[in-house]
Short mmCIF file of C-alpha atoms and ligand atoms in Angstrom, two decimals:
data_model
loop_
_atom_site.label_atom_id
_atom_site.label_comp_id
_atom_site.label_asym_id
_atom_site.label_seq_id
_atom_site.Cartn_x
_atom_site.Cartn_y
_atom_site.Cartn_z
CA MET K 25 0.00 0.00 0.00
CA LYS K 26 1.19 3.51 -0.84
CA LYS K 27 -0.22 6.60 0.85
CA TYR K 28 -0.87 9.95 -0.76
CA ILE K 29 -0.37 13.07 1.37
CA THR K 30 -1.06 16.61 0.15
CA THR K 31 -0.76 20.16 1.48
CA PRO K 32 -2.88 23.05 0.27
CA ILE K 33 -1.35 24.78 -2.72
CA TYR K 34 -0.44 28.29 -1.65
CA TYR K 35 -1.37 31.62 -3.20
CA ILE K 36 1.61 33.42 -4.62
CA ASN K 37 0.45 36.95 -4.01
CA GLY K 38 2.87 37.25 -1.10
CA ALA K 39 5.95 35.62 0.40
CA PRO K 40 5.58 32.36 2.31
CA HIS K 41 5.32 32.71 6.09
CA ILE K 42 5.56 30.30 8.97
CA GLY K 43 1.92 29.16 8.49
CA HIS K 44 2.71 27.82 5.01
CA ALA K 45 6.00 26.40 6.25
CA TYR K 46 4.16 24.59 9.05
CA THR K 47 1.63 22.65 6.95
CA THR K 48 4.37 21.59 4.54
CA ILE K 49 6.62 20.54 7.44
CA LEU K 50 3.73 18.58 8.93
CA GLY K 51 3.35 16.68 5.66
CA ASP K 52 7.05 15.89 5.59
CA VAL K 53 6.97 14.70 9.22
CA LEU K 54 4.03 12.43 8.39
CA LYS K 55 5.84 11.12 5.32
CA LYS K 56 8.91 10.25 7.40
CA PHE K 57 6.74 8.71 10.11
CA GLU K 58 5.04 6.48 7.55
CA THR K 59 8.29 5.64 5.79
CA MET K 60 9.83 4.58 9.08
CA ARG K 61 7.06 2.09 9.60
CA GLY K 62 7.44 0.73 6.10
CA THR K 63 4.65 2.55 4.22
CA GLU K 64 5.56 4.32 1.00
CA VAL K 65 4.22 7.85 0.56
CA PHE K 66 3.65 10.12 -2.43
CA TYR K 67 3.76 13.67 -1.09
CA THR K 68 2.72 16.83 -2.92
CA THR K 69 2.80 20.53 -2.18
CA GLY K 70 2.81 23.53 -4.52
CA THR K 71 1.38 26.84 -5.60
CA ASP K 72 -2.02 28.16 -6.61
CA GLU K 73 -1.26 30.60 -9.39
CA HIS K 74 -4.60 31.84 -10.69
CA GLY K 75 -7.37 34.15 -9.50
CA GLN K 76 -7.96 37.75 -8.70
CA LYS K 77 -5.45 38.11 -5.85
CA ASN K 78 -2.55 36.76 -7.85
CA GLN K 79 -3.68 38.78 -10.86
CA SER K 80 -3.66 42.06 -8.85
CA SER K 81 -0.25 41.17 -7.48
CA GLN K 82 1.12 40.50 -10.95
CA GLN K 83 -0.21 43.82 -12.20
CA GLU K 84 1.45 45.67 -9.33
CA SER K 85 4.74 43.86 -9.97
CA GLY K 86 5.08 45.12 -13.55
CA LEU K 87 6.62 41.75 -14.50
CA GLU K 88 5.70 39.55 -17.44
CA LEU K 89 3.09 37.03 -16.32
CA LYS K 90 5.25 33.95 -16.87
CA ASP K 91 8.21 35.48 -15.04
CA PHE K 92 6.02 36.67 -12.20
CA LEU K 93 4.42 33.26 -11.71
CA LYS K 94 7.74 31.44 -11.81
CA MET K 95 9.46 33.85 -9.45
CA ARG K 96 6.66 33.77 -6.90
CA SER K 97 6.20 30.02 -7.11
CA ASP K 98 9.97 29.58 -6.69
CA ASN K 99 9.77 31.58 -3.45
CA PHE K 100 7.76 28.70 -2.03
CA ARG K 101 9.72 25.92 -3.68
CA ASN K 102 13.06 27.39 -2.58
CA LEU K 103 11.83 27.68 0.99
CA PHE K 104 10.65 24.07 0.99
CA ASP K 105 13.96 22.96 -0.54
CA LYS K 106 15.90 24.90 2.08
CA MET K 107 13.78 23.20 4.74
CA ASP K 108 14.70 19.80 3.19
CA ILE K 109 11.08 18.94 2.50
CA ASP K 110 10.98 15.60 0.74
CA TYR K 111 8.08 16.29 -1.64
CA ASP K 112 7.59 14.01 -4.60
CA PHE K 113 5.78 16.49 -6.80
CA PHE K 114 5.55 20.28 -6.72
CA VAL K 115 2.21 21.36 -8.16
CA ARG K 116 1.89 24.52 -10.24
CA THR K 117 -1.62 25.28 -11.44
CA SER K 118 -0.28 27.33 -14.35
CA THR K 119 1.13 24.22 -16.06
CA ASP K 120 -0.53 22.81 -19.16
CA GLU K 121 -0.79 19.38 -17.51
CA HIS K 122 -2.85 20.71 -14.61
CA LYS K 123 -4.96 22.96 -16.82
CA ALA K 124 -5.80 20.02 -19.10
CA VAL K 125 -7.25 18.09 -16.15
CA VAL K 126 -9.30 21.12 -15.02
CA THR K 127 -10.67 21.43 -18.55
CA ASP K 128 -11.42 17.71 -18.64
CA ALA K 129 -13.29 17.91 -15.30
CA LEU K 130 -15.27 20.97 -16.42
CA ASN K 131 -16.29 19.33 -19.67
CA TYR K 132 -17.28 16.20 -17.81
CA ILE K 133 -19.67 17.95 -15.41
CA PHE K 134 -20.96 20.27 -18.16
CA ASN K 135 -21.78 17.34 -20.42
CA LYS K 136 -23.58 15.64 -17.55
CA GLY K 137 -25.85 18.71 -17.33
CA LEU K 138 -24.57 19.68 -13.88
CA VAL K 139 -23.78 23.31 -14.71
CA LYS K 140 -26.24 26.17 -15.16
CA LYS K 141 -25.83 29.86 -16.08
CA LYS K 142 -27.56 32.63 -14.14
CA SER K 143 -27.19 36.19 -12.91
CA TYR K 144 -26.01 36.59 -9.35
CA GLU K 145 -25.53 39.37 -6.86
CA GLY K 146 -23.34 38.72 -3.83
CA LEU K 147 -20.72 39.94 -1.40
CA TYR K 148 -17.28 38.95 -2.66
CA CYS K 149 -14.17 38.72 -0.46
CA GLU K 150 -11.08 38.97 -2.64
CA GLY K 151 -8.89 37.62 0.18
CA CYS K 152 -10.88 34.36 0.30
CA GLU K 153 -11.77 34.51 -3.42
CA GLN K 154 -15.28 33.59 -2.34
CA PHE K 155 -18.79 34.97 -2.15
CA LYS K 156 -19.84 35.47 1.48
CA LYS K 157 -23.16 35.36 3.26
CA PRO K 158 -23.90 38.18 5.74
CA SER K 159 -23.71 35.51 8.49
CA ASP K 160 -20.06 34.78 7.51
CA LEU K 161 -19.05 38.37 8.41
CA ASP K 162 -18.10 39.91 11.76
CA GLU K 163 -20.03 42.63 13.58
CA HIS K 164 -18.42 45.32 11.41
CA GLY K 165 -19.44 43.56 8.21
CA ASN K 166 -15.83 42.46 7.56
CA CYS K 167 -14.47 39.07 6.55
CA PRO K 168 -13.06 37.78 9.89
CA ASP K 169 -9.92 36.38 8.20
CA HIS K 170 -9.08 39.42 6.10
CA GLN K 171 -10.53 42.25 8.21
CA LYS K 172 -11.98 43.83 5.09
CA ALA K 173 -15.54 44.41 3.93
CA PRO K 174 -16.43 42.27 0.90
CA LYS K 175 -17.53 44.03 -2.29
CA LEU K 176 -21.07 43.80 -3.66
CA ILE K 177 -20.83 42.22 -7.10
CA THR K 178 -23.51 41.49 -9.70
CA GLU K 179 -22.52 39.16 -12.54
CA GLU K 180 -23.68 36.46 -14.92
CA ASN K 181 -21.88 33.25 -14.07
CA TYR K 182 -21.95 29.49 -14.31
CA PHE K 183 -23.09 27.56 -11.26
CA PHE K 184 -22.74 24.05 -9.94
CA PRO K 185 -25.67 23.18 -7.64
CA LEU K 186 -24.67 21.66 -4.29
CA GLU K 187 -27.90 21.44 -2.33
CA GLU K 188 -29.03 18.13 -3.81
CA HIS K 189 -25.91 16.49 -2.34
CA ARG K 190 -26.23 17.97 1.17
CA GLN K 191 -27.95 14.97 2.77
CA TRP K 192 -25.47 12.58 1.15
CA LEU K 193 -22.60 14.60 2.64
CA ILE K 194 -24.19 14.69 6.11
CA ASP K 195 -24.64 10.90 5.95
CA TYR K 196 -21.07 10.45 4.72
CA ILE K 197 -19.66 12.44 7.65
CA ASN K 198 -21.83 10.57 10.15
CA THR K 199 -20.86 7.16 8.79
CA HIS K 200 -17.13 8.01 8.46
CA PRO K 201 -16.13 9.39 11.88
CA ASP K 202 -12.45 9.24 10.88
CA TRP K 203 -12.87 11.26 7.71
CA ILE K 204 -12.26 14.71 9.19
CA LYS K 205 -9.79 14.94 12.04
CA PRO K 206 -9.71 16.25 14.75
CA ALA K 207 -13.41 15.46 15.27
CA ARG K 208 -14.36 19.00 16.25
CA TYR K 209 -13.93 20.07 12.65
CA ALA K 210 -16.36 17.36 11.48
CA LYS K 211 -18.87 18.89 13.88
CA GLU K 212 -18.16 22.30 12.41
CA VAL K 213 -18.85 21.00 8.92
CA LEU K 214 -22.10 19.38 10.09
CA GLY K 215 -22.99 22.84 11.44
CA MET K 216 -22.38 24.35 7.97
CA LEU K 217 -24.64 21.70 6.51
CA LYS K 218 -27.63 22.61 8.70
CA GLU K 219 -28.67 25.27 6.18
CA PRO K 220 -29.36 24.70 2.48
CA LEU K 221 -26.26 25.06 0.31
CA ASP K 222 -26.10 27.83 -2.26
CA ASP K 223 -25.12 26.90 -5.81
CA LEU K 224 -21.35 27.12 -6.23
CA CYS K 225 -20.32 29.81 -8.67
CA ILE K 226 -17.67 28.09 -10.81
CA SER K 227 -16.79 30.87 -13.23
CA ARG K 228 -15.49 34.42 -13.27
CA PRO K 229 -16.05 36.75 -16.26
CA LYS K 230 -12.75 37.49 -18.00
CA SER K 231 -13.62 41.19 -17.81
CA ARG K 232 -12.88 40.92 -14.05
CA VAL K 233 -10.52 37.94 -13.77
CA TRP K 234 -8.44 36.79 -16.72
CA LEU K 235 -5.82 34.78 -14.81
CA GLY K 236 -7.30 31.30 -14.82
CA VAL K 237 -8.32 28.29 -16.87
CA GLU K 238 -10.73 29.25 -19.64
CA LEU K 239 -14.13 27.55 -19.45
CA PRO K 240 -14.16 25.01 -22.31
CA PHE K 241 -17.83 25.81 -22.94
CA ASP K 242 -17.62 29.65 -22.80
CA LYS K 243 -14.48 31.56 -23.74
CA ASP K 244 -15.65 34.73 -21.99
CA PHE K 245 -15.07 33.13 -18.61
CA VAL K 246 -12.30 31.54 -16.59
CA THR K 247 -12.87 28.85 -13.98
CA TYR K 248 -13.39 29.86 -10.38
CA ILE K 249 -10.04 29.56 -8.65
CA TRP K 250 -11.23 27.04 -6.07
CA PHE K 251 -12.63 24.71 -8.74
CA ASP K 252 -9.24 24.91 -10.43
CA ALA K 253 -7.12 24.63 -7.26
CA LEU K 254 -8.92 21.66 -5.67
CA ILE K 255 -8.47 19.69 -8.89
CA ASN K 256 -4.70 19.75 -8.18
CA TYR K 257 -5.20 16.84 -5.81
CA ILE K 258 -6.32 14.63 -8.70
CA SER K 259 -4.32 16.22 -11.52
CA SER K 260 -1.06 15.56 -9.63
CA ILE K 261 -1.63 11.83 -9.71
CA GLY K 262 -2.91 11.50 -13.23
CA TRP K 263 -6.71 11.38 -13.10
CA LYS K 264 -8.50 11.42 -16.46
CA SER K 265 -12.26 11.30 -17.04
CA ASP K 266 -11.94 8.62 -19.71
CA GLY K 267 -8.52 7.05 -19.17
CA ASP K 268 -7.18 4.12 -17.19
CA ASN K 269 -7.36 5.31 -13.59
CA THR K 270 -5.98 2.17 -11.94
CA ALA K 271 -2.83 3.84 -10.60
CA PHE K 272 -4.81 6.93 -9.60
CA ASN K 273 -7.41 4.86 -7.74
CA ALA K 274 -4.76 2.92 -5.81
CA LEU K 275 -3.20 6.12 -4.44
CA TRP K 276 -6.49 7.97 -3.99
CA GLU K 277 -7.83 5.21 -1.75
CA HIS K 278 -5.21 6.19 0.85
CA SER K 279 -5.20 9.95 0.44
CA THR K 280 -4.85 12.55 3.19
CA HIS K 281 -5.28 16.29 2.67
CA LEU K 282 -3.62 18.54 5.25
CA LEU K 283 -5.11 22.01 5.70
CA ALA K 284 -5.88 24.71 8.22
CA LYS K 285 -9.43 25.49 9.23
CA ASP K 286 -9.56 28.59 6.95
CA ILE K 287 -10.23 26.32 4.01
CA LEU K 288 -12.37 23.72 5.75
CA LYS K 289 -15.54 24.54 3.82
CA THR K 290 -13.90 24.33 0.41
CA HIS K 291 -12.30 20.98 1.30
CA ALA K 292 -15.10 19.39 3.31
CA VAL K 293 -18.16 20.68 1.42
CA TYR K 294 -17.30 21.78 -2.14
CA TRP K 295 -14.57 19.23 -2.82
CA PRO K 296 -16.40 15.98 -1.92
CA ILE K 297 -19.41 17.14 -3.93
CA MET K 298 -17.20 18.02 -6.91
CA LEU K 299 -15.57 14.62 -6.61
CA LYS K 300 -18.95 12.90 -6.43
CA ALA K 301 -19.93 14.61 -9.68
CA LEU K 302 -16.72 13.28 -11.22
CA GLY K 303 -17.43 9.76 -9.96
CA ILE K 304 -14.57 9.81 -7.42
CA ASN K 305 -14.86 8.96 -3.70
CA PRO K 306 -13.89 11.60 -1.10
CA PRO K 307 -10.23 11.54 -0.04
CA GLU K 308 -9.63 9.10 2.80
CA HIS K 309 -8.85 11.80 5.39
CA LEU K 310 -8.88 15.53 5.91
CA ILE K 311 -6.45 16.52 8.67
CA VAL K 312 -7.23 20.01 9.86
CA HIS K 313 -5.18 22.30 12.08
CA GLY K 314 -5.75 25.64 13.76
CA TYR K 315 -4.07 28.97 13.11
CA TRP K 316 -0.74 30.35 14.15
CA LEU K 317 -1.63 33.65 15.71
CA GLY K 318 0.75 36.49 15.07
CA GLU K 319 1.10 39.79 16.83
CA GLY K 320 -2.18 41.07 18.19
CA GLY K 321 -3.45 37.50 18.75
CA ILE K 322 -4.95 37.34 15.27
CA LYS K 323 -4.35 34.84 12.50
CA MET K 324 -0.99 35.43 10.92
CA SER K 325 -1.50 36.39 7.32
CA LYS K 326 0.22 38.06 4.42
CA SER K 327 -2.55 40.63 4.07
CA LEU K 328 -2.35 41.66 7.75
CA GLY K 329 1.45 41.74 7.78
CA ASN K 330 1.82 40.12 11.23
CA VAL K 331 3.94 37.24 9.99
CA VAL K 332 6.91 35.26 11.31
CA ASP K 333 9.48 34.91 8.54
CA PRO K 334 10.54 31.26 8.19
CA TYR K 335 14.00 32.21 6.88
CA GLU K 336 14.68 34.38 9.92
CA VAL K 337 13.75 31.69 12.42
CA MET K 338 15.47 28.95 10.45
CA ASP K 339 18.68 30.99 10.55
CA LEU K 340 18.18 31.57 14.24
CA MET K 341 17.54 28.04 15.47
CA GLY K 342 18.06 25.62 12.57
CA ILE K 343 15.36 23.86 10.60
CA GLU K 344 15.13 20.71 12.72
CA PRO K 345 14.48 22.30 16.12
CA LEU K 346 12.00 24.54 14.31
CA ARG K 347 10.21 21.50 12.86
CA PHE K 348 10.02 19.91 16.28
CA TYR K 349 8.77 23.09 17.92
CA LEU K 350 6.03 23.71 15.35
CA CYS K 351 4.73 20.16 15.51
CA ASN K 352 4.79 20.16 19.29
CA ALA K 353 3.31 23.60 19.84
CA MET K 354 0.36 23.48 17.41
CA SER K 355 -2.57 22.56 19.58
CA LEU K 356 -4.94 20.03 18.14
CA THR K 357 -8.13 21.97 18.21
CA ASN K 358 -7.21 25.54 19.08
CA ASP K 359 -5.07 28.27 17.63
CA SER K 360 -1.48 28.73 18.83
CA GLN K 361 0.40 31.92 19.45
CA ILE K 362 3.77 32.18 17.73
CA SER K 363 6.62 34.68 17.98
CA VAL K 364 10.41 34.64 17.76
CA ASP K 365 10.56 34.68 21.59
CA LEU K 366 8.31 31.64 21.89
CA LEU K 367 10.44 29.82 19.32
CA LYS K 368 13.57 30.61 21.31
CA GLN K 369 11.93 29.22 24.44
CA GLY K 370 10.98 26.06 22.56
CA TYR K 371 14.56 25.67 21.38
CA LYS K 372 15.82 25.93 24.96
CA VAL K 373 13.40 23.22 26.06
CA LEU K 374 14.92 20.85 23.48
CA ALA K 375 18.47 21.88 24.36
CA ASN K 376 17.88 21.30 28.08
CA ASN K 377 16.12 18.03 27.47
CA ILE K 378 17.72 15.87 24.74
CA GLY K 379 20.78 18.09 24.16
CA ASN K 380 21.74 18.22 27.81
CA LEU K 381 21.24 14.50 28.32
CA GLN K 382 23.40 13.55 25.37
CA MET K 383 26.25 15.86 26.36
CA ARG K 384 26.27 14.82 30.01
CA VAL K 385 26.31 11.09 29.46
CA LEU K 386 28.80 11.15 26.58
CA LYS K 387 31.24 13.41 28.39
CA MET K 388 31.04 11.19 31.43
CA ILE K 389 31.85 7.95 29.64
CA ALA K 390 34.51 9.60 27.50
CA LYS K 391 36.34 10.12 30.80
CA SER K 392 35.56 6.82 32.51
CA THR K 393 35.73 4.20 29.73
CA GLY K 394 37.31 6.08 26.85
CA GLY K 395 33.82 6.35 25.37
CA LYS K 396 33.14 2.58 25.14
CA VAL K 397 29.52 1.49 25.69
CA PRO K 398 29.64 -0.69 28.84
CA ALA K 399 29.34 -4.45 28.19
CA ASN K 400 27.80 -7.27 30.25
CA VAL K 401 25.82 -4.85 32.34
CA SER K 402 23.35 -6.09 34.87
CA LEU K 403 20.35 -3.80 34.83
CA ALA K 404 18.26 -3.19 37.93
CA ALA K 405 14.45 -3.36 37.84
CA GLU K 406 14.35 0.45 37.77
CA ASP K 407 16.59 0.57 34.68
CA LYS K 408 14.57 -2.05 32.83
CA ALA K 409 11.28 -0.37 33.73
CA LEU K 410 12.51 2.95 32.36
CA LEU K 411 13.66 1.45 29.06
CA GLU K 412 10.62 -0.76 28.64
CA GLY K 413 8.29 2.14 29.39
CA ILE K 414 9.91 4.33 26.74
CA ALA K 415 10.17 1.55 24.15
CA ASN K 416 6.55 0.50 24.68
CA THR K 417 5.26 4.04 24.31
CA PHE K 418 7.09 4.64 21.03
CA ASP K 419 6.23 1.15 19.82
CA ARG K 420 2.53 1.80 20.44
CA ILE K 421 2.57 5.18 18.67
CA TYR K 422 4.44 3.82 15.64
CA LYS K 423 2.25 0.72 15.49
CA TYR K 424 -1.18 2.22 16.06
CA GLY K 425 -0.78 5.93 15.34
CA ASP K 426 -2.17 7.24 12.10
CA SER K 427 -1.06 9.96 9.71
CA SER K 428 -2.67 12.67 11.78
CA LEU K 429 -1.86 15.68 13.84
CA GLU K 430 -2.91 13.79 16.97
CA THR K 431 -0.17 11.22 16.37
CA VAL K 432 2.49 13.82 15.60
CA SER K 433 1.56 15.82 18.66
CA GLU K 434 1.50 12.78 20.93
CA LEU K 435 4.85 11.59 19.59
CA SER K 436 6.53 14.96 20.17
CA ASN K 437 5.09 15.13 23.70
CA GLU K 438 6.28 11.60 24.50
CA ILE K 439 9.77 12.42 23.22
CA LEU K 440 10.01 15.37 25.61
CA LYS K 441 8.50 13.32 28.43
CA ALA K 442 10.98 10.48 27.86
CA GLY K 443 13.86 12.99 27.77
CA GLY K 444 12.61 14.50 31.04
CA ASP K 445 12.28 11.09 32.68
CA VAL K 446 15.78 10.03 31.64
CA ASN K 447 17.30 13.32 32.80
CA ALA K 448 15.57 12.79 36.16
CA TYR K 449 16.79 9.16 36.31
CA PHE K 450 20.34 10.28 35.55
CA ALA K 451 20.26 13.00 38.21
CA ALA K 452 18.74 10.67 40.83
CA ASN K 453 21.31 7.91 40.23
CA GLU K 454 24.27 10.32 40.40
CA PRO K 455 26.62 8.35 38.13
CA TRP K 456 29.34 10.97 38.75
CA VAL K 457 29.33 9.84 42.41
CA LEU K 458 29.22 6.13 41.48
CA ALA K 459 32.19 6.64 39.14
CA LYS K 460 34.44 7.56 42.02
CA ASP K 461 33.86 4.31 43.91
CA GLU K 462 35.35 1.15 42.31
CA SER K 463 32.95 -1.06 44.33
CA LYS K 464 30.04 0.67 42.55
CA ARG K 465 31.42 0.08 39.07
CA GLN K 466 28.68 -2.34 38.04
CA ARG K 467 25.95 0.06 39.07
CA TYR K 468 27.75 2.93 37.33
CA GLU K 469 27.88 0.97 34.10
CA ALA K 470 24.23 -0.04 34.34
CA VAL K 471 23.17 3.59 34.78
CA ILE K 472 25.31 4.68 31.84
CA TYR K 473 24.06 1.88 29.62
CA THR K 474 20.44 2.62 30.54
CA THR K 475 20.88 6.31 29.77
CA LEU K 476 22.58 5.63 26.44
CA ASP K 477 19.96 3.09 25.42
CA ALA K 478 17.15 5.46 26.35
CA LEU K 479 18.80 8.17 24.28
CA ARG K 480 18.94 5.74 21.36
CA LEU K 481 15.19 5.12 21.62
CA ILE K 482 14.46 8.84 21.86
CA ALA K 483 16.69 9.66 18.88
CA ALA K 484 15.05 7.00 16.73
CA ALA K 485 11.55 8.19 17.68
CA ALA K 486 12.53 11.78 16.85
CA TYR K 487 13.60 10.91 13.29
CA PRO K 488 10.48 12.26 11.52
CA PHE K 489 10.95 15.68 13.16
CA MET K 490 14.74 15.89 13.23
CA PRO K 491 16.26 13.43 10.76
CA VAL K 492 19.78 14.84 10.81
CA ILE K 493 19.92 15.37 14.58
CA SER K 494 18.47 11.91 15.12
CA GLY K 495 21.23 10.45 12.91
CA LYS K 496 23.88 12.44 14.76
CA ILE K 497 22.70 11.20 18.15
CA LEU K 498 22.64 7.61 16.94
CA ALA K 499 26.12 7.96 15.43
CA SER K 500 27.40 9.52 18.66
CA LEU K 501 26.18 6.39 20.48
CA GLY K 502 28.06 4.11 18.12
CA CYS K 503 24.85 3.05 16.38
CA SER K 504 24.94 3.20 12.62
CA ALA K 505 21.60 1.51 12.03
CA LYS K 506 18.93 3.52 10.27
CA PRO K 507 16.15 4.29 12.74
CA SER K 508 13.33 1.79 12.46
CA ALA K 509 9.91 1.58 14.01
CA ALA K 510 10.94 -1.50 16.04
CA PHE K 511 11.49 -0.07 19.50
CA LYS K 512 13.20 -2.75 21.54
CA PRO K 513 14.78 -1.92 24.91
CA CYS K 514 18.43 -2.87 25.57
CA ASP K 515 19.28 -3.01 21.88
CA LEU K 516 22.29 -0.69 22.02
CA PRO K 517 25.32 -2.74 20.94
CA GLU K 518 27.62 -3.27 23.92
CA GLY K 519 31.22 -2.22 23.53
CA GLY K 520 30.47 0.28 20.75
CA GLN K 521 32.49 3.48 20.49
CA THR K 522 30.70 6.69 21.49
CA VAL K 523 31.86 10.12 20.42
CA VAL K 524 31.27 13.50 22.04
CA GLY K 525 30.60 15.72 19.07
CA ALA K 526 29.66 19.37 18.81
CA PRO K 527 26.56 20.33 20.82
CA LEU K 528 23.35 19.46 18.99
CA PHE K 529 21.62 22.60 20.15
CA PRO K 530 24.26 25.33 20.45
CA PHE K 531 23.60 28.28 22.72
CA LEU K 532 21.41 30.84 20.92
CA GLY K 533 22.86 33.90 22.53
O1 LIG O 274 -6.00 29.12 0.86
N1 LIG O 274 -1.78 29.35 10.59
O2 LIG O 274 -3.87 29.42 0.00
P1 LIG O 274 -3.14 30.23 1.18
C1 LIG O 274 -1.72 28.08 10.15
N2 LIG O 274 -4.64 28.63 -2.36
N3 LIG O 274 -1.65 27.73 8.85
C2 LIG O 274 -1.64 28.72 7.95
C3 LIG O 274 -1.69 30.07 8.34
C4 LIG O 274 -1.76 30.38 9.73
N4 LIG O 274 -1.79 31.61 10.19
N5 LIG O 274 -1.66 30.83 7.22
C5 LIG O 274 -1.58 29.97 6.16
C6 LIG O 274 -5.18 29.02 -0.04
N6 LIG O 274 -1.56 28.69 6.60
C7 LIG O 274 -5.53 28.29 -1.32
C8 LIG O 274 -5.51 26.80 -1.04
S1 LIG O 274 -5.80 24.23 -1.80
C9 LIG O 274 -6.62 23.42 -3.01
C10 LIG O 274 -5.93 25.93 -2.22
C11 LIG O 274 -1.46 27.49 5.75
O3 LIG O 274 -1.87 30.73 0.60
C12 LIG O 274 -2.60 26.52 6.04
O4 LIG O 274 -2.27 25.28 5.52
O5 LIG O 274 -4.06 31.20 1.80
C13 LIG O 274 -3.74 27.14 5.25
O6 LIG O 274 -4.83 26.26 5.03
C14 LIG O 274 -3.00 27.49 3.96
O7 LIG O 274 -1.68 27.90 4.41
C15 LIG O 274 -3.67 28.61 3.18
O8 LIG O 274 -2.77 29.08 2.21
#
């Protein structure tokens, strides 16, 4: 079985910020988690290059369209490359391959008689690229995400009716409790489905928006950006309305879309209904996360300017501690505050936990045994209990966890907890005192072996978040094996050579 994991494709009207970096990091962490337990993953991320926002941005830039799109898309790709994201395909909606699939899908639903043309008046939020109902707005009549009043627009457009599928979607959500995770977002979607669904406007007149995929059945219009963008999830893996979809179907069956709650409605209401019209099942899972809140406690966003720059914080603390922090600090169902100060604090937690433990134990045995892992140790019940507890926890998460935020969050918490427990064990057993007394040699060696073996388990478990640091810890313990999801206690080869290297988490200053 091969899994398919996707991130949203990001608008290119601004530079990427930590929110975009986070979802793409989360996908990479999930990919590594799955790979470690033997499941292959096809992972996609990319850029959403059409629509009014991108069009306005291009006009302001004064650049040729092609150059503008490439430059802005590369801003995202270069960031993801610098962050060592192991994506298998980088989507660009401006490519002919993607556009051909959008055209194919539009023709398919048009020919099935699922599209109708009518005049429409509505409140349009450019930030969301969506028509809004008065009930979607805050008390000042603004879009809550963009803090701007939507514009009243009257236009002739093409529509795709949704209402007739509402009950089917409600039933689908109720019979598939694992479809949308965490569960509170499924409840939110059921809330959206309490009222009849308006027809989805799937076109924009070229007189207003020309940056898009032309409607195959009316050259005066382009496709609505969301209709175009959502199709990326099927265009990236080769769907065709009339081709052989065997390979597509195999991947699609195990598909997970990652997204924040800002785009829950498009993914959990429009998308499954679009897919149904195309004869495709909903993706297997939608994994939804909350917002990173920037300055002022409001959602960080390009348009509000309260963003954390991923390059700045990567330079400050390194990509791997940043990955760990983001995955650990994003709460499952709420929003999370983020700032450079909070990131620095998170870095210190890691340094004091895993970093401190590694340095202390390695320096100690470098002095006492020339760095050799003690052999023929006789572990006390306390030592065995510590190692078995840690191994069992990681074993359970790797065996039964799924590709979700809950798993990632639990794993990162358990890594810190294990690090804390081993630091406490080390302090309580005072190996530096034992080392001075030859009659306590056996006990000294057991404490050292236990600490080293625990560190090995922690490093292996941390691989999806910090692959390079995990490898460095394992190498420093004399373990060359690639981390695997088999967490067995007391597996550290006896007699191996340990090495005190440079600190894993240098002082930030
Ligand atoms: O919505 N906190 O693109 P977008 C957490 N092109 N995550 C955040 C975030 C924040 N403050 N800000 C952005 C679009 N994100 C469409 C998507 S998909 C078919 C089309 C992340 O550039 C998060 O993943 O506005 C969110 O859903 C996405 O970026 C929105 O990116």
